[in-house]
Structures are given as C-alpha cells and as structure tokens.
Amino acid sequence: MKDRYSNVPTHLKPYIVKQDHKNYSLMDHACWRFIMKMSRDFFKDYAHRAYLNGLQETGITTDYIPVISEMDDKLQKIGWRAVPVRGFLPPTIFMQFQAHSILPIASDMRTVSHIDYTPAPDIIHEAAGHSPIIVDEKYSQFLKEYGVCAANALSSDEDHHVYLAIRNLSDLKENPQATSNQIKEAEEYLSSCIDKITFISEASYLARLNWWTVEYGLVGEIENPKIYGAGLLSSISESYNAIFKNVKKIPLSIDCINFSYDITEQQPQLFVAKNFEHLIEVLNQFKGKMAFTNGGLKSVKEAIKCKSVSTFTLDSGIQISGIPKSILHDDKIIFYVFDGPVQLSYKNNQLKGHGAEYHSQGYSSPLVNEKIIHYLDTKSLDEKVNLNFDGGIKFSGKIKSKTIINDKLLLVSFTDCLIKHNENILFDPSWGEFDLACGSHIDSVSGGPADMNNFLDFMDVELPNKLKPNHLKEHSEKYKNIIEYYSRVEELRNCKNVSNEEITLLLNSILKHYPAEWLLLFDLLDVAKLNNYEDLHSQIKSKILLSTNNQNITSIIKRSISQL
C-alpha cells in the first residue's frame, strides 16, 4: 500500500502519529458534537463567510470526531495537507510543517471539564478551528507566507525555555491526574522563565502576530467584525464574549507585535483586519525587516544574541549552520565564528563530508572578496598560498581540495593553515584542516539549520519518542460505567422508532446514578428531539439546567438550550 505521507519531508515524518479512532470514547464524540452544534449555530452569523463551507470542504462533520486522513484527502484539493500529531510540537517543527503547507492536527481530545477551552492543542482547536478558513484563497496564501517567515525567524534560547514551560503547564491543566501543587509549581516556573527574558526575538514577535491574527483574529468592519481566528472558533465562550462583551477592538496594524499575550486567560483586546489581503500586507511589513531578507551586520549581531541555531547564507550560496558565537568587524564583517556542531550546505543540502559530526567543535572563516575567490579558483591542489583578507587578516596554507558546484567555487580546504589578525591567532596549523567558505557578503541570516534532516539530531529539540499525549484518561469504574450509559444513548440514537418509555427509563437511570453528567443528558436530549418527543425534550432540558453548579458551564448550557 502506498505511504500516505511519502511526500512529507523526511525529518517531519517521525512526528506524525497514528490516529486510532477507536481510542476516542463515546464521551469524546459527545463532547465534539456539543461543541460543533453550538459552533455551527453561532458562527453561521458571526464567523467569516468561509467557515460553514470550510467545514464541509475540509471533511469536518458535526456528529463525530473527524478522521484526519479523510481531512487530508479534502485539503489536498486546495493545496494543503493534514497530518495527525501528538500534543505540543516544538515550534521549529510546527513551523516546518506549516512552511510546507501541512496542517499538523493534534489528535488528542479535550476533556468535558475543559469543554470550552484548553491551553493544550487538541483536535477541536486544530481541526474545527484552523482548517475551515483555509479554504479562503487569500487566507491560505497568508498562512503559507507566514509559515515561510516563521520557519526562517531567529528564535532565542530564552524562547525555547518559555515554550517548554508553557507546554508543561498546558499538559498538566488538561491532565485529570495532575495535582493543584503541580499546576502551581508549573505556573511559577513559567513566570520565572518569562521574567528572565532579556529581549524579544523575531520568532517571538511573529508569534504575537500569529496570536492576534491566526489564533484570535477578527476581520471586517470594526463595529461589526467577523471571527476567523482558530482560538476563537474553538472556544464557545470566548467567541461569544468577543462579539457581545466589551472586548476592546483595535484596527490591525504592525503595532500588534508590541502586544504580549497570556494563553491561559481570555484576551483583553482583539485586532480587526480589513480583509485577508490586509493580513498579507502586515506580514510583508514585518518580513521586510527580518534577518533572512536583509542579512548583513545587524542581522548577524541579532543571531549571536539569540544563542540558538541559525544559518548564514553567503552571496555564493554556501550556508553555514550552527550557533553563531562572535565576529570581527569594522564597518562590515571580516571574520565570523560558530560554536559546534556546525553544518555546511548549499541550497539547503548538506555538503558531503561537512556535517555536524565533522564540524563538531565549531567553524570559523573570513569573508572572501571576489578577487581572492578568482585567484583561488586558478590555483592547483597542493599549492601553497599567502593571502591578505579585508580588515588586516593574514592567511597562509596549502590547498588540499575544492568544492565546486555548477562551476561555482564554494569551499576550499587547506592543510598547514595559519590565520592571524594583528597578533591574534584565529586558526593554528595544529588544529587540523581549515575549510574556507567562499563568499564576500552574508546575504541572509535565518533561524534553524539549512538542512534540517541532517541536523535535527544535534539540536535541542525533543524527538517524537519523548513527546507525551496531552492528558491521561481516567479508566476508573465510575468512568467505565458512565461510558456504558453513553453507549446506551448511542444505541437509541441509531435506532428507528424509539419509544418514549425507552428514553424515559434511561433518563431516570442517569438521574439516579449520575445526575451531574450534564453532557450525557445533552446526548439523550438529542435522541428525544430526533424522535419528536416534545414533552420529554422539555423535561430533559430542565434536568440539564440543574445538573451542574459550575457557573461557566451553566452559562454555556443556557446558551446551547436557547439555540434548540
């Protein structure tokens, strides 16, 4: 059988998991059904016009949790893919998926206690939140262009620490076995990571842009906006508040990147785009200032400050990937140094023999002007050369080999190499061979390695076998008994001509044993409605309203009942 994901980049495949539909309980499906019915009723009036059509075009049904492979088939028709993943992905990996027009969908399902909102990724947020609006051509274009920018953005080691803390806290909040002390400790650790942030990286600014558009964006007129952000489309309370409560609405501009956010709280303000072309305009404003589009001294300094894996692309096309450590410069860069491990590549393909294993201790090189590159191109192997580089760098060595691609000299390797700047030794012959990267200017500075597939094992990125599900489902006797009741409701749902007595008998049993299971009662309410038992329908509605003391859930229940 053909591998469905054969065209997915090799380094991303390990993050794809199997979505075993049998692992979803009938309670999970009931939770999905409740959210989707409320969502369709509300968003038909208050979401962007692409929403309802988008549900159908991307394979999302109301009654049952979608099969991601079926969504994938639908999305391929509009230039996207869908793959099942588990929980929080490392940001680097998530953006790699998006840059390749692949929507990673967390296959976990939120618990009933978090039916309105969960900070952990789940299939409600990823599938029902993100995918419907993708059918809009301009929005799809924006997402793809954003993915490219995000995949190239410089991120810091501080960003990584915050990500790990957020993921840990989110997983704990969705885990029914987590204690209040564990959650408190995780909250305190996240606060300490945030307090230690010394500067805002490109990746963090882009994350803010993503938050105020892709996650919590509004579009249209400021007085009567429509919802398109996935965070709002997957939260039945916050979406309602965004429209009907006094949430501040601000016209979208590049200034939104100066607004931080808290994933655990409802948002105090929201940004309204004129249309989806407006999103692309704002993104392009930010892109024009990014290091991967500008290169040069300023971009290199930013990469050094980030202390994370970055790639310098020289004007010759050769790429140096690793953690930039330092530079020598006056008004321009003359020499650069990377901590190991380092990878050398061309057009995002690692050069043979120049991977992270070989350059495990680091890498350095002067920038090489065109005159010297031409001179080296004419020299034979084993010839001794003495060179004077810009900025007063003295160089001597014997040519051992050359790397030439498409008639372009990219790399010259030397033995017996000595490099000095004034009296400082930059490279000593005893250190081994020296590899000179040919290029006179750093045209681009981007986040991450050039050839991710060959460098991923050397990065501080969690590999798939270390990633855990969002939560651990309880399998107590009580849980199993409740699921048995859902099974009995499901049997009635799939039967024709169910009698009033059958539904009443089951209702009384639920009220006797599990009166607080409001979602179970809602599932039974559907059966009464399908069979046109109006009196029984009214009776069950009244029981649902008495089933919980949770104020937020009660508010949601009242809204849902008002739509019936």
XYZ file of C-alpha atoms in Angstrom:
564
model
C 0.000 0.000 0.000
C 1.317 3.453 -0.864
C 2.662 5.502 2.028
C 0.192 8.373 2.500
C 2.958 10.635 3.781
C 5.713 9.718 1.310
C 5.943 13.339 0.128
C 6.260 14.776 3.645
C 9.860 15.913 4.384
C 11.818 13.072 5.974
C 12.672 14.926 9.184
C 8.980 15.662 9.849
C 7.671 12.116 9.380
C 8.665 10.890 12.877
C 6.300 13.479 14.391
C 3.305 12.015 12.573
C 1.331 9.605 14.758
C -1.439 7.157 14.036
C -4.891 8.498 14.763
C -6.626 5.432 16.167
C -10.276 6.389 16.000
C -11.164 3.525 18.352
C -9.351 5.360 21.159
C -11.995 8.080 21.219
C -14.721 7.253 23.720
C -18.387 7.981 23.137
C -17.955 10.767 25.707
C -15.256 12.265 23.460
C -17.620 12.170 20.489
C -20.404 13.704 22.585
C -18.035 16.486 23.632
C -17.161 17.108 19.963
C -20.836 17.018 18.977
C -21.862 19.513 21.659
C -19.135 21.995 20.688
C -19.751 21.687 16.954
C -23.517 22.138 17.208
C -23.094 25.271 19.298
C -20.366 26.473 16.967
C -22.342 25.999 13.751
C -25.350 27.811 15.175
C -23.271 30.725 16.442
C -20.661 31.035 13.706
C -23.143 30.951 10.828
C -23.852 34.560 11.821
C -20.611 35.689 13.467
C -17.737 33.912 11.689
C -16.160 34.778 8.350
C -18.274 33.560 5.446
C -15.704 30.832 4.641
C -16.439 28.989 7.899
C -19.520 26.873 7.140
C -18.407 25.986 3.631
C -14.922 25.331 5.007
C -16.210 22.707 7.430
C -17.667 20.741 4.543
C -14.725 21.230 2.193
C -12.204 20.090 4.801
C -14.101 16.973 5.874
C -15.375 18.113 9.275
C -18.722 16.703 10.379
C -20.863 17.711 13.339
C -21.695 14.336 14.874
C -18.322 12.607 15.232
C -14.647 13.461 15.634
C -13.185 13.642 12.111
C -10.793 11.131 10.596
C -7.645 13.118 9.828
C -6.756 11.017 6.770
C -10.147 11.975 5.287
C -9.418 15.620 6.075
C -6.068 15.170 4.333
C -7.812 13.952 1.174
C -10.049 17.028 1.184
C -7.274 19.518 1.966
C -5.052 18.203 -0.824
C -7.616 19.547 -3.281
C -6.826 23.106 -2.105
C -3.040 22.711 -1.833
C -2.761 21.692 1.818
C -2.164 18.517 3.798
C -3.308 17.346 7.235
C -1.306 15.024 9.473
C -2.079 13.698 12.970
C 0.422 14.672 15.666
C 0.560 14.437 19.451
C 0.161 17.447 21.706
C 2.549 20.384 21.615
C 5.145 20.191 18.857
C 8.443 22.058 19.222
C 7.913 25.454 17.498
C 10.689 24.688 14.990
C 8.888 21.538 13.879
C 5.417 23.121 13.843
C 6.628 25.925 11.581
C 8.415 23.454 9.317
C 5.087 21.691 8.790
C 3.296 24.963 8.054
C 6.057 26.169 5.712
C 5.368 23.022 3.654
C 1.589 23.726 3.631
C 0.908 20.915 6.081
C -1.578 21.384 8.911
C -0.429 19.374 11.955
C -3.545 18.318 13.859
C -3.247 17.248 17.479
C -5.314 14.084 17.645
C -5.980 14.398 21.391
C -9.494 15.402 22.503
C -10.158 17.801 25.373
C -11.925 16.561 28.482
C -15.516 17.522 29.315
C -14.269 19.621 32.242
C -12.432 21.778 29.683
C -15.148 21.700 27.037
C -14.966 25.456 26.490
C -11.211 25.912 26.251
C -7.973 24.044 26.808
C -4.485 25.582 26.504
C -3.204 22.236 25.211
C -3.556 21.526 21.465
C -6.474 19.265 20.631
C -8.485 18.207 17.618
C -11.214 20.788 18.282
C -8.717 23.631 18.034
C -6.615 22.243 15.199
C -9.342 20.770 13.005
C -12.500 22.776 13.716
C -10.546 25.961 14.486
C -7.783 26.154 11.901
C -8.916 24.224 8.854
C -12.275 25.788 7.815
C -10.905 29.244 6.961
C -8.048 27.729 4.917
C -10.495 27.302 2.026
C -10.346 31.075 1.518
C -7.640 31.604 -1.115
C -6.185 34.816 0.339
C -6.151 33.454 3.875
C -4.463 30.289 2.643
C -1.833 32.436 0.926
C -1.274 34.364 4.153
C -0.814 31.150 6.175
C 1.716 29.767 3.705
C 3.700 33.012 3.606
C 3.563 33.262 7.380
C 4.872 29.698 7.629
C 7.888 30.570 5.485
C 8.633 33.655 7.599
C 8.231 31.755 10.860
C 10.433 28.890 9.682
C 13.196 31.423 8.938
C 12.742 33.611 12.026
C 15.514 33.895 14.599
C 14.488 32.403 17.933
C 16.402 32.543 21.187
C 17.330 30.018 23.836
C 15.050 32.043 26.117
C 12.137 31.365 23.729
C 12.828 27.641 23.996
C 12.727 27.683 27.797
C 9.380 29.527 27.739
C 7.964 27.027 25.216
C 8.908 24.067 27.431
C 7.322 25.760 30.457
C 4.093 26.586 28.562
C 3.805 23.066 27.228
C 4.328 21.533 30.655
C 1.705 23.806 32.250
C -0.811 23.192 29.458
C -0.384 19.422 29.671
C -0.859 19.488 33.439
C -4.041 21.562 33.181
C -5.545 19.011 30.790
C -4.391 16.014 32.845
C -7.094 14.909 35.325
C -4.420 13.244 37.462
C -2.415 16.452 37.984
C -2.453 17.936 41.487
C -3.044 21.586 42.346
C 0.525 21.784 43.680
C 1.933 20.502 40.383
C -0.049 23.116 38.470
C 1.029 25.875 40.876
C 4.706 24.896 40.534
C 4.377 24.846 36.732
C 2.763 28.307 36.765
C 5.563 29.664 38.950
C 8.220 28.135 36.703
C 6.603 29.670 33.609
C 6.552 33.071 35.332
C 10.241 32.738 36.190
C 11.099 31.868 32.562
C 9.169 34.904 31.326
C 10.858 37.145 33.912
C 14.273 36.029 32.620
C 13.592 37.193 29.059
C 16.102 39.919 28.175
C 14.928 40.735 24.640
C 12.179 39.877 22.172
C 13.316 37.737 19.253
C 11.972 37.719 15.695
C 10.223 34.433 16.450
C 8.502 35.957 19.489
C 7.325 38.982 17.520
C 5.986 36.654 14.822
C 4.282 34.532 17.481
C 2.458 37.674 18.615
C 1.404 38.406 15.038
C 0.180 34.811 14.781
C -1.708 35.114 18.070
C -3.569 38.291 17.110
C -4.408 37.015 13.606
C -4.383 33.237 13.097
C -5.468 32.475 16.673
C -7.586 35.447 17.788
C -8.203 37.453 14.643
C -11.323 39.361 13.621
C -11.994 40.668 10.117
C -14.299 43.236 8.530
C -15.776 46.395 9.984
C -14.538 47.472 13.404
C -18.141 47.903 14.642
C -19.333 44.560 13.240
C -16.361 42.222 12.768
C -16.441 38.530 11.896
C -14.389 35.812 13.580
C -11.683 33.857 11.755
C -9.074 33.112 14.463
C -8.816 29.441 15.451
C -8.608 30.225 19.162
C -11.990 31.939 18.959
C -13.504 29.367 16.594
C -12.643 26.628 19.104
C -13.838 28.431 22.255
C -17.602 28.679 22.580
C -17.364 31.190 25.440
C -14.578 33.481 24.295
C -16.032 33.738 20.792
C -19.347 34.840 22.333
C -17.568 37.369 24.546
C -15.613 38.688 21.554
C -18.868 39.669 19.876
C -21.183 40.578 22.756
C -18.960 41.657 25.636
C -16.964 44.845 25.945
C -13.718 43.499 24.486
C -11.613 46.283 23.005
C -11.364 46.132 19.193
C -8.261 47.636 17.538
C -7.668 48.059 13.779
C -4.927 45.611 12.795
C -1.501 47.080 12.107
C 2.113 46.007 12.526
C 1.846 47.503 16.016
C 0.075 44.308 17.171
C 3.514 42.717 17.629
C 4.022 45.023 20.618
C 1.115 43.397 22.493
C 2.054 40.343 24.549
C -0.493 37.642 25.378
C -1.390 35.059 28.001
C -2.569 31.676 26.710
C -4.371 30.865 29.965
C -6.607 33.973 30.055
C -9.266 35.486 27.805
C -7.837 38.257 25.667
C -8.300 41.891 26.813
C -8.191 43.216 23.245
C -8.611 41.857 19.726
C -7.375 43.128 16.363
C -9.598 43.600 13.321
C -8.184 43.197 9.803
C -9.927 44.945 6.904
C -9.766 41.726 4.879
C -7.350 38.842 4.356
C -5.246 40.861 1.894
C -4.638 43.180 4.845
C -3.046 40.252 6.737
C -0.556 39.745 3.920
C 0.278 43.464 3.877
C 1.038 43.489 7.614
C 3.096 40.293 7.326
C 5.124 41.775 4.470
C 5.881 44.853 6.579
C 7.411 42.608 9.213
C 9.113 40.358 6.654
C 10.898 43.378 5.166
C 12.703 43.894 8.470
C 13.628 40.257 9.110
C 17.186 38.970 9.170
C 16.578 36.352 6.491
C 15.559 39.047 3.992
C 18.317 41.516 4.908
C 21.450 39.735 6.111
C 24.438 41.935 6.932
C 25.987 43.076 10.187
C 22.781 43.930 12.063
C 21.251 40.519 11.337
C 24.409 38.685 12.374
C 24.504 40.555 15.694
C 20.878 39.572 16.307
C 21.692 35.909 15.627
C 24.619 35.992 18.063
C 22.335 37.447 20.742
C 19.817 34.623 20.224
C 22.311 31.860 21.137
C 20.437 29.318 19.055
C 20.975 27.527 15.754
C 20.998 29.938 12.809
C 22.148 29.861 9.198
C 24.361 32.384 7.393
C 23.852 32.278 3.612
C 26.717 33.901 1.717
C 26.397 35.568 -1.675
C 27.980 32.481 -3.280
C 25.135 30.345 -1.942
C 27.112 28.396 0.651
C 25.317 28.102 4.001
C 26.840 27.837 7.476
C 24.517 26.494 10.194
C 25.199 26.388 13.918
C 25.180 28.708 16.917
C 26.938 31.983 15.953
C 29.453 32.953 18.632
C 31.332 36.087 17.565
C 32.512 38.262 14.678
C 35.359 40.580 13.800
C 34.127 43.714 12.085
C 34.721 47.386 11.474
C 32.011 48.863 9.269
C 31.459 45.375 7.841
C 32.042 41.769 8.870
C 35.517 40.384 8.187
C 35.528 37.126 10.214
C 32.837 35.004 11.907
C 32.920 32.182 14.454
C 30.367 29.438 15.211
C 30.206 27.112 18.184
C 29.889 23.446 17.270
C 28.286 21.447 15.944
C 28.177 23.154 12.528
C 26.837 22.126 9.137
C 27.892 23.456 5.711
C 25.279 23.305 2.952
C 24.318 24.561 -0.489
C 20.684 25.146 -1.460
C 19.606 23.519 1.818
C 21.505 20.306 1.104
C 24.419 19.416 3.366
C 27.780 19.314 1.598
C 29.343 15.860 1.569
C 31.770 15.470 4.448
C 30.773 18.749 6.089
C 28.064 17.732 8.513
C 27.798 18.267 12.233
C 29.901 15.188 13.016
C 32.877 16.616 11.126
C 32.489 20.204 12.374
C 31.592 19.104 15.905
C 33.979 21.598 17.549
C 32.784 24.643 15.629
C 33.644 26.588 12.497
C 35.130 29.930 11.513
C 36.051 31.729 8.316
C 36.860 35.161 6.959
C 34.636 36.651 4.288
C 36.373 36.332 0.927
C 36.244 39.049 -1.727
C 35.736 38.254 -5.402
C 39.377 38.912 -6.271
C 40.629 36.265 -3.843
C 37.910 33.786 -4.895
C 39.001 34.167 -8.523
C 42.648 33.768 -7.503
C 41.936 30.541 -5.579
C 39.894 29.223 -8.493
C 43.023 29.347 -10.665
C 45.273 27.574 -8.167
C 46.035 23.854 -8.223
C 45.810 21.340 -5.410
C 48.858 21.193 -3.091
C 49.811 24.759 -3.966
C 50.854 26.986 -1.078
C 49.131 30.370 -0.948
C 49.587 33.546 1.087
C 46.581 35.852 1.220
C 45.672 39.228 2.696
C 41.973 39.453 3.536
C 39.958 42.582 4.260
C 40.443 44.025 7.727
C 44.092 43.053 8.038
C 43.682 39.271 8.237
C 46.805 37.333 7.139
C 46.290 33.847 5.729
C 48.630 31.066 4.603
C 48.039 27.414 3.783
C 48.293 24.562 1.277
C 45.249 23.782 -0.884
C 44.021 20.242 -0.233
C 40.643 20.206 -2.014
C 37.954 22.357 -3.584
C 34.174 22.071 -3.550
C 32.723 23.326 -6.831
C 29.019 23.132 -7.717
C 27.617 24.408 -11.021
C 31.026 25.898 -11.890
C 30.941 27.924 -8.673
C 33.743 27.675 -6.104
C 32.062 27.271 -2.712
C 34.702 25.851 -0.392
C 38.489 25.490 -0.334
C 40.081 23.151 2.215
C 43.651 23.775 3.439
C 46.348 21.997 5.404
C 49.150 23.774 7.303
C 46.856 26.769 7.655
C 47.680 29.806 9.770
C 45.297 32.758 10.128
C 46.217 35.868 12.107
C 44.573 39.194 12.817
C 47.189 41.608 14.091
C 48.899 39.434 16.736
C 45.865 37.260 17.442
C 45.849 33.723 16.037
C 42.467 32.883 14.534
C 43.500 29.435 13.286
C 46.599 27.397 14.059
C 48.025 24.597 11.846
C 47.889 22.206 14.822
C 44.096 22.444 14.865
C 43.818 20.380 11.668
C 42.401 21.222 8.260
C 40.773 24.581 7.590
C 37.721 24.978 5.341
C 37.382 28.405 3.743
C 33.797 29.318 2.785
C 33.860 31.411 -0.380
C 31.638 34.473 -0.205
C 32.119 38.210 0.234
C 28.835 39.082 1.977
C 26.292 37.452 4.305
C 23.108 37.877 2.284
C 20.743 36.167 4.694
C 20.607 35.170 8.356
C 17.835 32.699 9.143
C 16.738 30.673 12.129
C 17.416 26.939 12.201
C 19.739 24.803 10.059
C 19.821 24.814 6.267
C 19.433 21.029 6.020
C 17.140 20.154 8.902
C 17.020 16.470 8.025
C 20.767 16.086 8.640
C 20.971 18.404 11.651
C 17.894 17.662 13.757
C 19.647 15.099 15.963
C 22.144 17.772 17.020
C 19.534 20.335 18.071
C 17.884 20.870 21.438
C 14.537 19.740 20.053
C 12.523 16.965 21.616
C 12.271 13.968 19.352
C 8.876 12.298 18.830
C 9.517 9.376 21.198
C 9.813 11.872 24.064
C 6.574 13.703 23.342
C 3.645 12.745 25.524
C -0.131 12.901 24.971
C -1.997 15.921 26.296
C -3.676 14.030 29.059
C -4.214 10.614 30.553
C -7.826 9.493 30.509
C -9.269 8.099 33.701
C -10.357 4.482 33.473
C -11.980 4.147 36.892
C -15.052 2.020 37.418
C -17.126 5.200 37.523
C -15.712 6.320 34.168
C -16.412 2.918 32.612
C -19.968 2.949 33.919
C -20.596 6.426 32.509
C -19.238 5.323 29.126
C -21.680 2.417 29.253
C -24.510 4.949 29.591
C -23.161 6.840 26.560
C -23.228 3.530 24.716
C -26.892 3.025 25.596
C -27.703 6.549 24.376
C -25.788 5.830 21.158
C -27.844 2.681 20.579
C -31.048 4.699 20.893
C -29.643 7.370 18.545
C -29.079 4.759 15.860
C -32.483 3.067 16.274
C -35.623 3.977 14.414
C -38.897 4.477 16.248
C -37.504 4.662 19.772
C -40.340 4.706 22.285
C -40.941 7.441 24.833
C -40.744 4.789 27.548
C -37.247 3.653 26.499
C -35.872 7.191 26.684
C -37.659 7.885 29.975
C -36.304 4.697 31.517
C -32.752 5.630 30.564
C -33.249 9.220 31.749
C -34.393 8.069 35.178
C -31.446 5.717 35.480
C -28.989 8.512 34.622
C -30.634 10.874 37.104
C -30.443 8.215 39.797
C -26.798 7.238 39.307
C -25.070 10.154 37.531
C -27.217 13.311 37.803
C -24.171 15.604 37.402
C -23.311 14.207 33.947
C -24.825 17.118 32.057
C -23.220 16.206 28.715
C -24.691 12.705 28.922
C -28.103 14.287 29.445
C -27.499 16.525 26.415
C -26.747 13.443 24.337
C -30.050 11.938 25.448
C -31.769 15.238 24.665
C -30.721 14.750 21.031
C -32.468 11.384 20.962
C -35.687 12.893 22.315
C -35.505 15.649 19.711
C -34.831 13.199 16.852
C -37.960 11.274 17.847
C -40.120 14.405 18.293
C -40.985 13.810 21.953
C -41.560 17.451 22.886
C -42.676 16.888 26.486
C -39.740 14.598 27.168
C -37.450 17.070 25.423
C -38.614 19.825 27.795
C -38.228 17.544 30.811
C -34.615 16.672 29.940
C -33.780 20.349 29.346
C -34.967 21.228 32.829
C -32.862 18.436 34.332
C -29.777 19.603 32.447
C -30.103 23.083 33.942
C -29.998 21.543 37.426
C -27.070 19.217 36.713
C -24.098 21.489 37.493
C -23.083 24.297 39.833
C -20.220 25.382 37.597
C -21.083 28.950 36.588
C -19.196 28.850 33.282
C -20.704 25.500 32.283
C -24.173 26.705 33.314
C -23.778 29.738 31.060
C -22.751 27.508 28.156
C -25.671 25.146 28.812
C -28.173 28.024 28.807
C -26.793 29.328 25.507
C -26.964 25.882 23.959
C -30.521 25.260 25.153
C -31.627 28.660 23.841
C -30.484 27.568 20.371
C -32.616 24.398 20.397
